[in-house]
mmCIF file of C-alpha atoms and ligand atoms in Angstrom:
data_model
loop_
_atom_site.group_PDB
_atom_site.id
_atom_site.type_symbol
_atom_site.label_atom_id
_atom_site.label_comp_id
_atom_site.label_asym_id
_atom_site.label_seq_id
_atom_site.Cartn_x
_atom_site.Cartn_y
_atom_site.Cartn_z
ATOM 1 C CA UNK A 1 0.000 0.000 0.000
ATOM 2 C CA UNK A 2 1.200 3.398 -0.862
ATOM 3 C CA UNK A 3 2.598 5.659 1.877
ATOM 4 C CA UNK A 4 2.416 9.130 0.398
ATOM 5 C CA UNK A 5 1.159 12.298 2.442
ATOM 6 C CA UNK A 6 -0.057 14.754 0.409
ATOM 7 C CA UNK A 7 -2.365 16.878 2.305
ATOM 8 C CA UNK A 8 -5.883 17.247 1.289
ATOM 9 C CA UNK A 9 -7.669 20.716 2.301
ATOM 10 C CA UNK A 10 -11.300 19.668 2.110
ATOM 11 C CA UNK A 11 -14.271 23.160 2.530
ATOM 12 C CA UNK A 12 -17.710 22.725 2.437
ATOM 13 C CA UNK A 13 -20.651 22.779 4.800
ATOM 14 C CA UNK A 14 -21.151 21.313 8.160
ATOM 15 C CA UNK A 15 -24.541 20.811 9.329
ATOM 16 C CA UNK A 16 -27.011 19.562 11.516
ATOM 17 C CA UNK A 17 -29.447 17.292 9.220
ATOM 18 C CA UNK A 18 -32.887 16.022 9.657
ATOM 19 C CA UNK A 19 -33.616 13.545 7.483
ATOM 20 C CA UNK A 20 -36.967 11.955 6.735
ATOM 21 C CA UNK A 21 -37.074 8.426 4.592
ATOM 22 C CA UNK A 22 -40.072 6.458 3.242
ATOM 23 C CA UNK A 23 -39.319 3.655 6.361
ATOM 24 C CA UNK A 24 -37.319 6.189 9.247
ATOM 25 C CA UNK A 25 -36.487 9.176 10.415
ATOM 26 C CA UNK A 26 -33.513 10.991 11.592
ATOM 27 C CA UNK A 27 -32.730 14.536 13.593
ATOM 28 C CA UNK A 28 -29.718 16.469 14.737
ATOM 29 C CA UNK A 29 -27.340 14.510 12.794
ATOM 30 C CA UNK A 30 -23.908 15.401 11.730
ATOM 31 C CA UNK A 31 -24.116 16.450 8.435
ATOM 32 C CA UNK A 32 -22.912 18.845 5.526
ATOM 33 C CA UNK A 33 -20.554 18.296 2.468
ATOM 34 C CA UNK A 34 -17.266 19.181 3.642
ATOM 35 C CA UNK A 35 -18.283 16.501 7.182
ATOM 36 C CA UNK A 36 -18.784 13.487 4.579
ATOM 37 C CA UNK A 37 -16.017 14.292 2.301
ATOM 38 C CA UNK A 38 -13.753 14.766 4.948
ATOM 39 C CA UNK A 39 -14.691 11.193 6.290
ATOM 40 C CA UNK A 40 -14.825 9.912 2.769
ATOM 41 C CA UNK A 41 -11.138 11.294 2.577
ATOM 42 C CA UNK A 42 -9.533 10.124 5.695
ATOM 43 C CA UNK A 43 -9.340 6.528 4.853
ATOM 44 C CA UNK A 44 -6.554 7.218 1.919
ATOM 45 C CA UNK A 45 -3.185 7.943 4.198
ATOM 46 C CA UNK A 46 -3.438 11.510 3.589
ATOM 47 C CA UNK A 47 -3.577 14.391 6.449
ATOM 48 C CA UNK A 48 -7.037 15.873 6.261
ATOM 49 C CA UNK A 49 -7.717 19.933 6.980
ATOM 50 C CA UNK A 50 -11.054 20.557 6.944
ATOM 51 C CA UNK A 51 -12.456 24.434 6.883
ATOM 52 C CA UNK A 52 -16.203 25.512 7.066
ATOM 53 C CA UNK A 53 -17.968 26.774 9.866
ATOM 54 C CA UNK A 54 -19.794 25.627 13.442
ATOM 55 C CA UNK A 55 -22.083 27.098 15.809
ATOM 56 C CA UNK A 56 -22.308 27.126 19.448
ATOM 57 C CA UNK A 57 -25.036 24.307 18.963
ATOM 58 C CA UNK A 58 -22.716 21.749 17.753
ATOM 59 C CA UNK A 59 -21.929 18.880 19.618
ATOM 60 C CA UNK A 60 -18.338 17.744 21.002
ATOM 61 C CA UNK A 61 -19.438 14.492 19.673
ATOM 62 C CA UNK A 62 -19.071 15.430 16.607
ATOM 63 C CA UNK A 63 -15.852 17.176 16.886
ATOM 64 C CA UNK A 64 -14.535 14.180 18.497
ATOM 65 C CA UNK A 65 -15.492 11.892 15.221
ATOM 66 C CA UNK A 66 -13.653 14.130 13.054
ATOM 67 C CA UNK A 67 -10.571 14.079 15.937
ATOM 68 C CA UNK A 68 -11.227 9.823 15.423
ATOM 69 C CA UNK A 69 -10.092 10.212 11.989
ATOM 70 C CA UNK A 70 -7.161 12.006 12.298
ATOM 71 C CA UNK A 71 -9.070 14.809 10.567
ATOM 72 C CA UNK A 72 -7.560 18.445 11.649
ATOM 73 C CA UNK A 73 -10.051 20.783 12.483
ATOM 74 C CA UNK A 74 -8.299 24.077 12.969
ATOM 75 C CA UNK A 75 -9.923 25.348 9.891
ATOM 76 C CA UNK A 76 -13.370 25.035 11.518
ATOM 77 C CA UNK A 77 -14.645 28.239 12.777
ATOM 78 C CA UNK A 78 -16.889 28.851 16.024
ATOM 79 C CA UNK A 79 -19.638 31.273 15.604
ATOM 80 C CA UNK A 80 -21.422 32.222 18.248
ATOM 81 C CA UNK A 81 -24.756 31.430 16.281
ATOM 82 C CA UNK A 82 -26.167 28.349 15.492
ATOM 83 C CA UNK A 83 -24.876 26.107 12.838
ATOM 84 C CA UNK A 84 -25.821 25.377 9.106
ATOM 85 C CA UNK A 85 -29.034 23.142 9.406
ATOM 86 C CA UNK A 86 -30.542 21.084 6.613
ATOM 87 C CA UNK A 87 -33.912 19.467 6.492
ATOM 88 C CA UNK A 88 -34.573 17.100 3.604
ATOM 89 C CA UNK A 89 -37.180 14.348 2.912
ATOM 90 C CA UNK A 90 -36.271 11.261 0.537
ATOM 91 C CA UNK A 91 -39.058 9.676 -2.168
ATOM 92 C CA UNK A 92 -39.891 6.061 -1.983
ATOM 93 C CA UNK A 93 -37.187 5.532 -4.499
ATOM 94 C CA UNK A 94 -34.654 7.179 -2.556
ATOM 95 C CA UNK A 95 -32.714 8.448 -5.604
ATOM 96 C CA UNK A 96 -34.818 11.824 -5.341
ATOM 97 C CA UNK A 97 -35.540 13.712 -2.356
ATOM 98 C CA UNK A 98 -37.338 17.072 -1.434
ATOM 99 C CA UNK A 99 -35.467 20.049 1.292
ATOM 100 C CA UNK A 100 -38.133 20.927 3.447
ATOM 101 C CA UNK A 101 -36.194 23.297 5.024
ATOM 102 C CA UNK A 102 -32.436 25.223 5.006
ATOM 103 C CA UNK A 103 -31.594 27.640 8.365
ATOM 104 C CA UNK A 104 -28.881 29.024 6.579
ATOM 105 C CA UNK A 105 -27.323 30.446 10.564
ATOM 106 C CA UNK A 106 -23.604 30.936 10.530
ATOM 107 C CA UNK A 107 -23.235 30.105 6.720
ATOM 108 C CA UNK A 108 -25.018 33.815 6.139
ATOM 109 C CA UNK A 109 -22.236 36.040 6.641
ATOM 110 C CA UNK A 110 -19.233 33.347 6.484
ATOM 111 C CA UNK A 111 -16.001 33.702 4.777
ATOM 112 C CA UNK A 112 -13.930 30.975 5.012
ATOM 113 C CA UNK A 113 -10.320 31.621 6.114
ATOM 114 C CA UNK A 114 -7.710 28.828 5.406
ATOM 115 C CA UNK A 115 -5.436 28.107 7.622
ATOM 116 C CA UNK A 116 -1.909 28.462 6.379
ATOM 117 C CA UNK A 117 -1.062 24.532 6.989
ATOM 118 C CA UNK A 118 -3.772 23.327 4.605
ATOM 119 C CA UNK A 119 -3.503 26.756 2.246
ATOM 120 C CA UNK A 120 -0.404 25.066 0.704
ATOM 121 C CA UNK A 121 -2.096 21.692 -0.078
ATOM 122 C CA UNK A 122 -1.757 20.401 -3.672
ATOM 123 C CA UNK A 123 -5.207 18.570 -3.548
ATOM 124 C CA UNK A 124 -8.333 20.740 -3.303
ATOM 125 C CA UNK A 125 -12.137 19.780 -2.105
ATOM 126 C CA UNK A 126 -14.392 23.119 -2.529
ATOM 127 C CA UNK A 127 -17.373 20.445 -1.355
ATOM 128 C CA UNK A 128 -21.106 22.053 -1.973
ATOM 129 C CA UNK A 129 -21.026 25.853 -0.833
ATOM 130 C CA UNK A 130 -22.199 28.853 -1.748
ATOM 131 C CA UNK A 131 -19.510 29.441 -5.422
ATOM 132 C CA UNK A 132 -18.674 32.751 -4.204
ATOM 133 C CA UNK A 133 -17.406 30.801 -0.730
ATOM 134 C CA UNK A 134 -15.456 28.796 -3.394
ATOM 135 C CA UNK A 135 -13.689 31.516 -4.952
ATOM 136 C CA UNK A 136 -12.593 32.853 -1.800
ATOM 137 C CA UNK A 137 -11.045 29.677 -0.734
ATOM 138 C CA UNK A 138 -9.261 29.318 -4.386
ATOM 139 C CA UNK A 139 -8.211 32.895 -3.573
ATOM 140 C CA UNK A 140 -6.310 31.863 -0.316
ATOM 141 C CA UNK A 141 -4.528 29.127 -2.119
ATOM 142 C CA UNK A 142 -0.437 28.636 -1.536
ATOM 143 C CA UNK A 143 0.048 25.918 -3.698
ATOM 144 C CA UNK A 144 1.584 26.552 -7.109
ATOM 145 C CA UNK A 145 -0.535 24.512 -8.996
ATOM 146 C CA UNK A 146 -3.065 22.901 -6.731
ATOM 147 C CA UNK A 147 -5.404 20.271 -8.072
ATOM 148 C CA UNK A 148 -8.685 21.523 -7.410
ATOM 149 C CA UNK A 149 -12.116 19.445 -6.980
ATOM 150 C CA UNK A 150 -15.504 20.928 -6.998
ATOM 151 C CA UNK A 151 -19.222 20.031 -6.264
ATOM 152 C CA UNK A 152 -22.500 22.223 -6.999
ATOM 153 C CA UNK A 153 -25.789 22.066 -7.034
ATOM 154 C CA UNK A 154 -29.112 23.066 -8.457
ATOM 155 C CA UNK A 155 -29.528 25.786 -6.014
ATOM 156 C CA UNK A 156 -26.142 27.931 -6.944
ATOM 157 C CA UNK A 157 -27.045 27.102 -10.899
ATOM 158 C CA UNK A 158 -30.421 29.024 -10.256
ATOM 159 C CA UNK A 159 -29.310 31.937 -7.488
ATOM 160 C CA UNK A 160 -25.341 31.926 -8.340
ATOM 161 C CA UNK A 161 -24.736 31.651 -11.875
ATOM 162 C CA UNK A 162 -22.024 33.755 -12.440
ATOM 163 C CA UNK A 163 -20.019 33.086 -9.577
ATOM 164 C CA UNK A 164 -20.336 28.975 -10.535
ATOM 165 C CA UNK A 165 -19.331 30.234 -14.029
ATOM 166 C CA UNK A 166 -16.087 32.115 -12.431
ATOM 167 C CA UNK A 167 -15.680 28.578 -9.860
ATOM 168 C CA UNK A 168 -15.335 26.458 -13.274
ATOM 169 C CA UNK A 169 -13.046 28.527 -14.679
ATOM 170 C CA UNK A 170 -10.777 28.054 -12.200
ATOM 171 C CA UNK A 171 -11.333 24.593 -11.057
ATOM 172 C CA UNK A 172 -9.506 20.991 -12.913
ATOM 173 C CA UNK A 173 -12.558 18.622 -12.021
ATOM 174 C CA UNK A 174 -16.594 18.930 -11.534
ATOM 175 C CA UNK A 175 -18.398 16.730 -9.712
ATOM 176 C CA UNK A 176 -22.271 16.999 -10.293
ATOM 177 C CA UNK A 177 -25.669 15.024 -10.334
ATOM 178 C CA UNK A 178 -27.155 14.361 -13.502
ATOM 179 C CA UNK A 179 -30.162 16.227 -12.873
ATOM 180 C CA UNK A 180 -28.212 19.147 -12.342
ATOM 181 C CA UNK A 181 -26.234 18.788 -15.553
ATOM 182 C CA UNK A 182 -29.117 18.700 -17.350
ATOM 183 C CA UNK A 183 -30.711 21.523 -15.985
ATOM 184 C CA UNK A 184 -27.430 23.507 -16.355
ATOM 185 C CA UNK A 185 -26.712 22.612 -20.062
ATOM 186 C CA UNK A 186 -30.013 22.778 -21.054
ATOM 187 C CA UNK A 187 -30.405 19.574 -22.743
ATOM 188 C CA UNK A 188 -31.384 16.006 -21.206
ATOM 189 C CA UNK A 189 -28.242 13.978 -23.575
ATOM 190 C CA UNK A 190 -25.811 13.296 -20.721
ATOM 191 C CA UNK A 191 -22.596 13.343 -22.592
ATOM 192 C CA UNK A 192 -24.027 16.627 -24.515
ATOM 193 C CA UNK A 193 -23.939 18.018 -21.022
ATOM 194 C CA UNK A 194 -20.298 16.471 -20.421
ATOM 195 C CA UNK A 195 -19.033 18.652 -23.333
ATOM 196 C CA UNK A 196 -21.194 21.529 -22.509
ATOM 197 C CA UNK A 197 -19.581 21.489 -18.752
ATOM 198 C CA UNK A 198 -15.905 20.856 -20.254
ATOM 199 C CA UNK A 199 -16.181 23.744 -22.041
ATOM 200 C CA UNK A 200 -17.103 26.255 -19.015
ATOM 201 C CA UNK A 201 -13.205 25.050 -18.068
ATOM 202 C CA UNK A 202 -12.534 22.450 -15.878
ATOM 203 C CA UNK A 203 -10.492 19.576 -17.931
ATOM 204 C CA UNK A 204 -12.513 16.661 -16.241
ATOM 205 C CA UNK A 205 -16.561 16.351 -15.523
ATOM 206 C CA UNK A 206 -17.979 13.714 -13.631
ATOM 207 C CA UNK A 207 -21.816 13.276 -13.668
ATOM 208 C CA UNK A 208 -23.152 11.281 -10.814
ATOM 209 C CA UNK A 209 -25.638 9.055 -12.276
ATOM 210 C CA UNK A 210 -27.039 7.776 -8.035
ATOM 211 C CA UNK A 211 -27.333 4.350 -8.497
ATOM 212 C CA UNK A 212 -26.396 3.561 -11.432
ATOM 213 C CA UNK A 213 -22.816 4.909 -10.884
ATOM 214 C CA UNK A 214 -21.077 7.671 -12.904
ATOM 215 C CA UNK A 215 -19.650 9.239 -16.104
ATOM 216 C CA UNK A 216 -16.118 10.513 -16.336
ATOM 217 C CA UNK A 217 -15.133 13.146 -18.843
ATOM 218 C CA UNK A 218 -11.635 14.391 -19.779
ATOM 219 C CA UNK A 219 -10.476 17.099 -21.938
ATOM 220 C CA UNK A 220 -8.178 15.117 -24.480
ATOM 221 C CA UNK A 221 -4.536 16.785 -24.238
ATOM 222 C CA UNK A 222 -4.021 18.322 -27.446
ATOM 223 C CA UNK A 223 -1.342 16.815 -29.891
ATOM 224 C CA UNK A 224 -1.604 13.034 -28.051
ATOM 225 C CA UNK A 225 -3.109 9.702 -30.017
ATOM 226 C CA UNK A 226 -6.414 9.295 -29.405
ATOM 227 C CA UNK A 227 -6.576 6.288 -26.990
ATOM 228 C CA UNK A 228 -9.473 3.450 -26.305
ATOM 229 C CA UNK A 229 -10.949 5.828 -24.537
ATOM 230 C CA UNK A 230 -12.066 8.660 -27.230
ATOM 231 C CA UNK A 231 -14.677 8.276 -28.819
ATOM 232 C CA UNK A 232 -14.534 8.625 -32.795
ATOM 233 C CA UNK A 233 -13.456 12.305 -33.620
ATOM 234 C CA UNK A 234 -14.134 13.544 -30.267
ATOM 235 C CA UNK A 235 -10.827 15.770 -28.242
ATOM 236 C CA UNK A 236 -12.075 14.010 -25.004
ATOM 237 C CA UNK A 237 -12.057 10.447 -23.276
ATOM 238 C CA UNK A 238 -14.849 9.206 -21.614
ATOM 239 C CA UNK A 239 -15.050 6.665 -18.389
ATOM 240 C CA UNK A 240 -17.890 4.292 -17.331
ATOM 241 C CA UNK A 241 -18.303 4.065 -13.673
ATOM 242 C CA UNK A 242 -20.639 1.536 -11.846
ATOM 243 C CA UNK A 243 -21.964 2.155 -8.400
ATOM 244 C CA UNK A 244 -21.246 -0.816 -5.776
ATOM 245 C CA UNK A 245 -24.793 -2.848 -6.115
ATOM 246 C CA UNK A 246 -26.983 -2.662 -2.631
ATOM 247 C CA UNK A 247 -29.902 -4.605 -1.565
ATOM 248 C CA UNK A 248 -30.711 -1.631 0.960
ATOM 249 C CA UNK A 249 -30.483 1.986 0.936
ATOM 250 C CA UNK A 250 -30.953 3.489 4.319
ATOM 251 C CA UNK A 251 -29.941 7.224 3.676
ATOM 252 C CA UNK A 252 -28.249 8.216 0.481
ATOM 253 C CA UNK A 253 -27.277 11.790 2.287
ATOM 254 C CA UNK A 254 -23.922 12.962 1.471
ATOM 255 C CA UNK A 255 -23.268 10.134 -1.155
ATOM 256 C CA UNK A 256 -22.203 12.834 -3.289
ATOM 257 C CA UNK A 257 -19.886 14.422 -1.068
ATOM 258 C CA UNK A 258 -17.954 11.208 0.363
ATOM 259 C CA UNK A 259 -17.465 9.929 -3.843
ATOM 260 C CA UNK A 260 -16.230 13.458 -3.709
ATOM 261 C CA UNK A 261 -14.109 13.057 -0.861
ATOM 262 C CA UNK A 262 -12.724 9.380 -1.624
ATOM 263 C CA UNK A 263 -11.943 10.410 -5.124
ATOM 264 C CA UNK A 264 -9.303 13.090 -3.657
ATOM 265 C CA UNK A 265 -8.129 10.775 -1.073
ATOM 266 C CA UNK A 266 -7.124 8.476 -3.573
ATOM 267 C CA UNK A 267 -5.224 11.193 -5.539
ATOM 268 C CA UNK A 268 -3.379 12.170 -2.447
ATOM 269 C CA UNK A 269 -2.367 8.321 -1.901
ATOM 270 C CA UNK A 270 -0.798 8.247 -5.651
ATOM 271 C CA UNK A 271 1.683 10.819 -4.337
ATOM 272 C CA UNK A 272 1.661 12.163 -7.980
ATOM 273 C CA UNK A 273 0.799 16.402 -8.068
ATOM 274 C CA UNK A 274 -0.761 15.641 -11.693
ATOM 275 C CA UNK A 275 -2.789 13.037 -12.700
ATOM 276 C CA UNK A 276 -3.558 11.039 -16.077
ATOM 277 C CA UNK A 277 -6.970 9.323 -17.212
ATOM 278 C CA UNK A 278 -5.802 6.300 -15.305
ATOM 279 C CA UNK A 279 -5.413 7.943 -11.933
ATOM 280 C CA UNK A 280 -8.738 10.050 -12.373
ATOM 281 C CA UNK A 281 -9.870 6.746 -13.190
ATOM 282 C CA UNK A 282 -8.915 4.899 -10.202
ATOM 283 C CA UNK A 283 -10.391 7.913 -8.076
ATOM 284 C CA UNK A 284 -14.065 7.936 -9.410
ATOM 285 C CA UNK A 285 -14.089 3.871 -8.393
ATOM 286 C CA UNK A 286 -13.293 4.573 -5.292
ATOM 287 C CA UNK A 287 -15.263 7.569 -4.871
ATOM 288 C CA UNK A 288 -18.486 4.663 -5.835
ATOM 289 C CA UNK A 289 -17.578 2.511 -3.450
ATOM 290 C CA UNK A 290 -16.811 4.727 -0.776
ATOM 291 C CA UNK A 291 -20.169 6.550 -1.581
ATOM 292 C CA UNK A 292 -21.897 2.938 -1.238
ATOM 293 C CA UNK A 293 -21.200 2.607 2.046
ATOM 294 C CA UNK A 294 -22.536 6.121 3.067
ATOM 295 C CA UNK A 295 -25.738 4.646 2.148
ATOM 296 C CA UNK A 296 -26.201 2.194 4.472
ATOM 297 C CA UNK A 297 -26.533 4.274 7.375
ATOM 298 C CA UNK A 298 -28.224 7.189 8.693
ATOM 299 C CA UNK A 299 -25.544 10.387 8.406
ATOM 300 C CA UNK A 300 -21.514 9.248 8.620
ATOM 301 C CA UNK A 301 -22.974 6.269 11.030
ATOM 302 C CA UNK A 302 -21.152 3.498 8.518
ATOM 303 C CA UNK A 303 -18.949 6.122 6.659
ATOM 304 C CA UNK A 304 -17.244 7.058 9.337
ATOM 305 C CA UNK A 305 -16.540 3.398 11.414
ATOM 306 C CA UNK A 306 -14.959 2.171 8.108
ATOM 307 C CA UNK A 307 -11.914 0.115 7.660
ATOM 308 C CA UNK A 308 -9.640 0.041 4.693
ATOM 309 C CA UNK A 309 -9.753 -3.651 4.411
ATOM 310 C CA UNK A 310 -13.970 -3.387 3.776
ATOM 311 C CA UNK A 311 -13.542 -0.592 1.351
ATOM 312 C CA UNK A 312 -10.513 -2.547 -0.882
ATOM 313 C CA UNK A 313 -12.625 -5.586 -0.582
ATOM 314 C CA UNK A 314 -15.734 -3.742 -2.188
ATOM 315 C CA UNK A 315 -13.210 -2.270 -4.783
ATOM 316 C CA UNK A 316 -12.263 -5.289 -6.246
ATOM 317 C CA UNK A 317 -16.069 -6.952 -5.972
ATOM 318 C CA UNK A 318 -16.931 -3.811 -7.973
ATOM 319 C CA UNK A 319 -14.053 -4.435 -10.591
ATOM 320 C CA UNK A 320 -15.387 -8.155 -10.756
ATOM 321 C CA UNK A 321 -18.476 -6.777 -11.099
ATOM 322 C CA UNK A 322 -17.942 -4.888 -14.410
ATOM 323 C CA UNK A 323 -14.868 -6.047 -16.451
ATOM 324 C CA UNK A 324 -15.410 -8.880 -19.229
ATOM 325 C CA UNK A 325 -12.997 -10.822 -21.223
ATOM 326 C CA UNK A 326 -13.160 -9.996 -24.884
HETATM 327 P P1 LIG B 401 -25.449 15.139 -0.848
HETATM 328 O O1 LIG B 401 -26.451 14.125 -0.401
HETATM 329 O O2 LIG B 401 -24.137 14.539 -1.243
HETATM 330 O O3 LIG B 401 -25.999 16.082 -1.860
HETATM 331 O O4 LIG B 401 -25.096 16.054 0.440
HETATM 332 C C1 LIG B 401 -26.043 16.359 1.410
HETATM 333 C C2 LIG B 401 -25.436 17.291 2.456
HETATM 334 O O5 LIG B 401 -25.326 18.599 1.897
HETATM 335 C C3 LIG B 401 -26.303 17.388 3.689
HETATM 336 O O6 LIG B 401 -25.607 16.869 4.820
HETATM 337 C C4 LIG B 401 -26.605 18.876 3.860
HETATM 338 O O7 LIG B 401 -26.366 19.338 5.155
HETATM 339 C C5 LIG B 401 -25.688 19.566 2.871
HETATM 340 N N1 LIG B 401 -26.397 20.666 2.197
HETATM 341 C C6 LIG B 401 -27.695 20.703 1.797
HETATM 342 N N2 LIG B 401 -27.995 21.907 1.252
HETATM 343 C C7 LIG B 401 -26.852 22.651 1.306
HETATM 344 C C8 LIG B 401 -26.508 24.006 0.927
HETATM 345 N N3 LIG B 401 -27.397 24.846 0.391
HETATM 346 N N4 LIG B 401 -25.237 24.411 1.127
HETATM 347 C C9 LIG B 401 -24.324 23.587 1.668
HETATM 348 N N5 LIG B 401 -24.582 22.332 2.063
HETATM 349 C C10 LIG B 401 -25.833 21.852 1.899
#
């Protein structure tokens, strides 16, 4: 097993969630993107800084779950309001799911401030947060060419366009649901909306199909052979990701955000600072896997009690899974 270090700085939200599915029910649990990427992360050998913001409300417990995984928290504020809180209620097929209700608290005012430590790290997480919170975290950056990972979502394409324009500009790799590509690039053909989101900047696109997995896309480097990868005439290479199979979903909340997380944990563990296809590759499987597990639990219940061991082990099920001899 590899025994690199890169640092990971990982920003997002953290939250208190209340979470509502067709068989249970769940309230004041640790949630927020930057808590399950930051989980999803810390299982790849790499030192974790995570930076968002907490209120007074928040429970040491939580605190001491990040402090379990060797995650450093020095980048978390403490506001003297209440923290982020998120309210959401899943459909009977537990791939959509309605928000009830967002108290927005100590995220109103909030700009992050990076600690110099994790301001110098060459791997990147801006998790789900408001794009203009992104930008000021890319802004802080200390690292000459940092490799930098970003989620969104439907909310910031309808109230922050701009800004998410400016965030992909500036960004190597999108992560975002398939629901939301569509609705951002205005057409329901998936790999139209690859292109479409390749060409607002970042050189790789994932779309995050739930269930069924997830498609990689990546900007072809100019003057190289096409590989197996390209698809006839097109300057990009495409990747086919399955999701691990379950017989039981329990709470698909912050699936997003630990694929997200696992995918730059693995990128730290390569000890590389840039990546090919191959290692992007290698990242989105076990950002599926790693995402799998999420599901099986109410909030970072399974995420974050994992071992290494159970996610390799789910790794190489998945590659059984979906290779074939020709
Ligand atoms: P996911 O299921 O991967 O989309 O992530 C769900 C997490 O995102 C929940 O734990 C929420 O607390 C958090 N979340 C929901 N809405 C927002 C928002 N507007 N800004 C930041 N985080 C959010």
């Amino acid at each position: 097993m590899s025994v690199a270090t890169t640092p990971v700085l990982i920003g997002g939200s953290i939250a208190i969630d209340h979470i509502k599915t067709p068989t249970a029910e769940g309230k004041n649990l640790l949630g927020g993107s930057a808590s399950f990427a930051g989980f999803a992360a810390s299982y790849f050998n790499a030192p974790i800084h995570l930076v968002g913001i907490i209120g007074k409300d928040f429970p040491q417990e939580h605190l001491d779950l990040f402090e379990s995984r060797g995650i450093a928290t020095a980048g978390l504020e403490r506001s003297e309001g209440d923290t982020f809180s998120w309210t959401g209620s899943y459909h009977e097929n537990m791939n959509t799911r309605d928000t009830l209700a967002v108290a927005v608290n100590v995220l109103e005012d909030w700009t992050p401030k990076v600690p110099a430590a994790a301001a110098s790290a060459p791997i990147v997480v801006l998790a789900n947060m408001h794009p203009v919170n992104q930008l000021q975290m890319i802004d802080q950056l200390t690292a000459e060419k940092p490799f930098i990972a970003a989620d969104t979502m439907d909310l910031w394409i309808t109230i922050a366009n701009d800004d998410l324009h400016k965030v992909l500009r500036r960004i190597d790799l999108l992560v975002i649901n398939e629901s939301e590509a569509r609705e951002f690039c205005e057409t329901s053909n998936l790999i139209v909306a690859g292109q479409r989101l390749m060409a607002k900047g970042p050189a790789y696109v994932v779309i995050k199909l739930g269930e069924f997995g997830a498609i990689l896309f990546a900007k072809h480097p100019e003057d190289t052979p096409h590989t197996q990868f390209s698809l006839p005439g097109a300057d990009y290479d495409l990747f086919r990701c399955a999701a691990f199979p379950l017989t039981e979903v329990a709470d698909p909340t912050g699936a997003g955000d630990s694929f997200l997380g696992a995918l730059a944990g693995h990128l730290a563990s390569t000890g590389k600072s840039e990546f090919s296809f191959d290692d992007i590759r290698g990242a989105i499987a076990y950002g599926s896997v790693v995402a799998s597990f999420t599901c099986e639990a109410f909030s970072a219940n399974r995420l974050a009690h994992l071992t290494r061991q159970e996610i390799d082990c789910r790794l190489d099920l998945l590659k059984s899974f979906t290779h074939w001899a020709t």
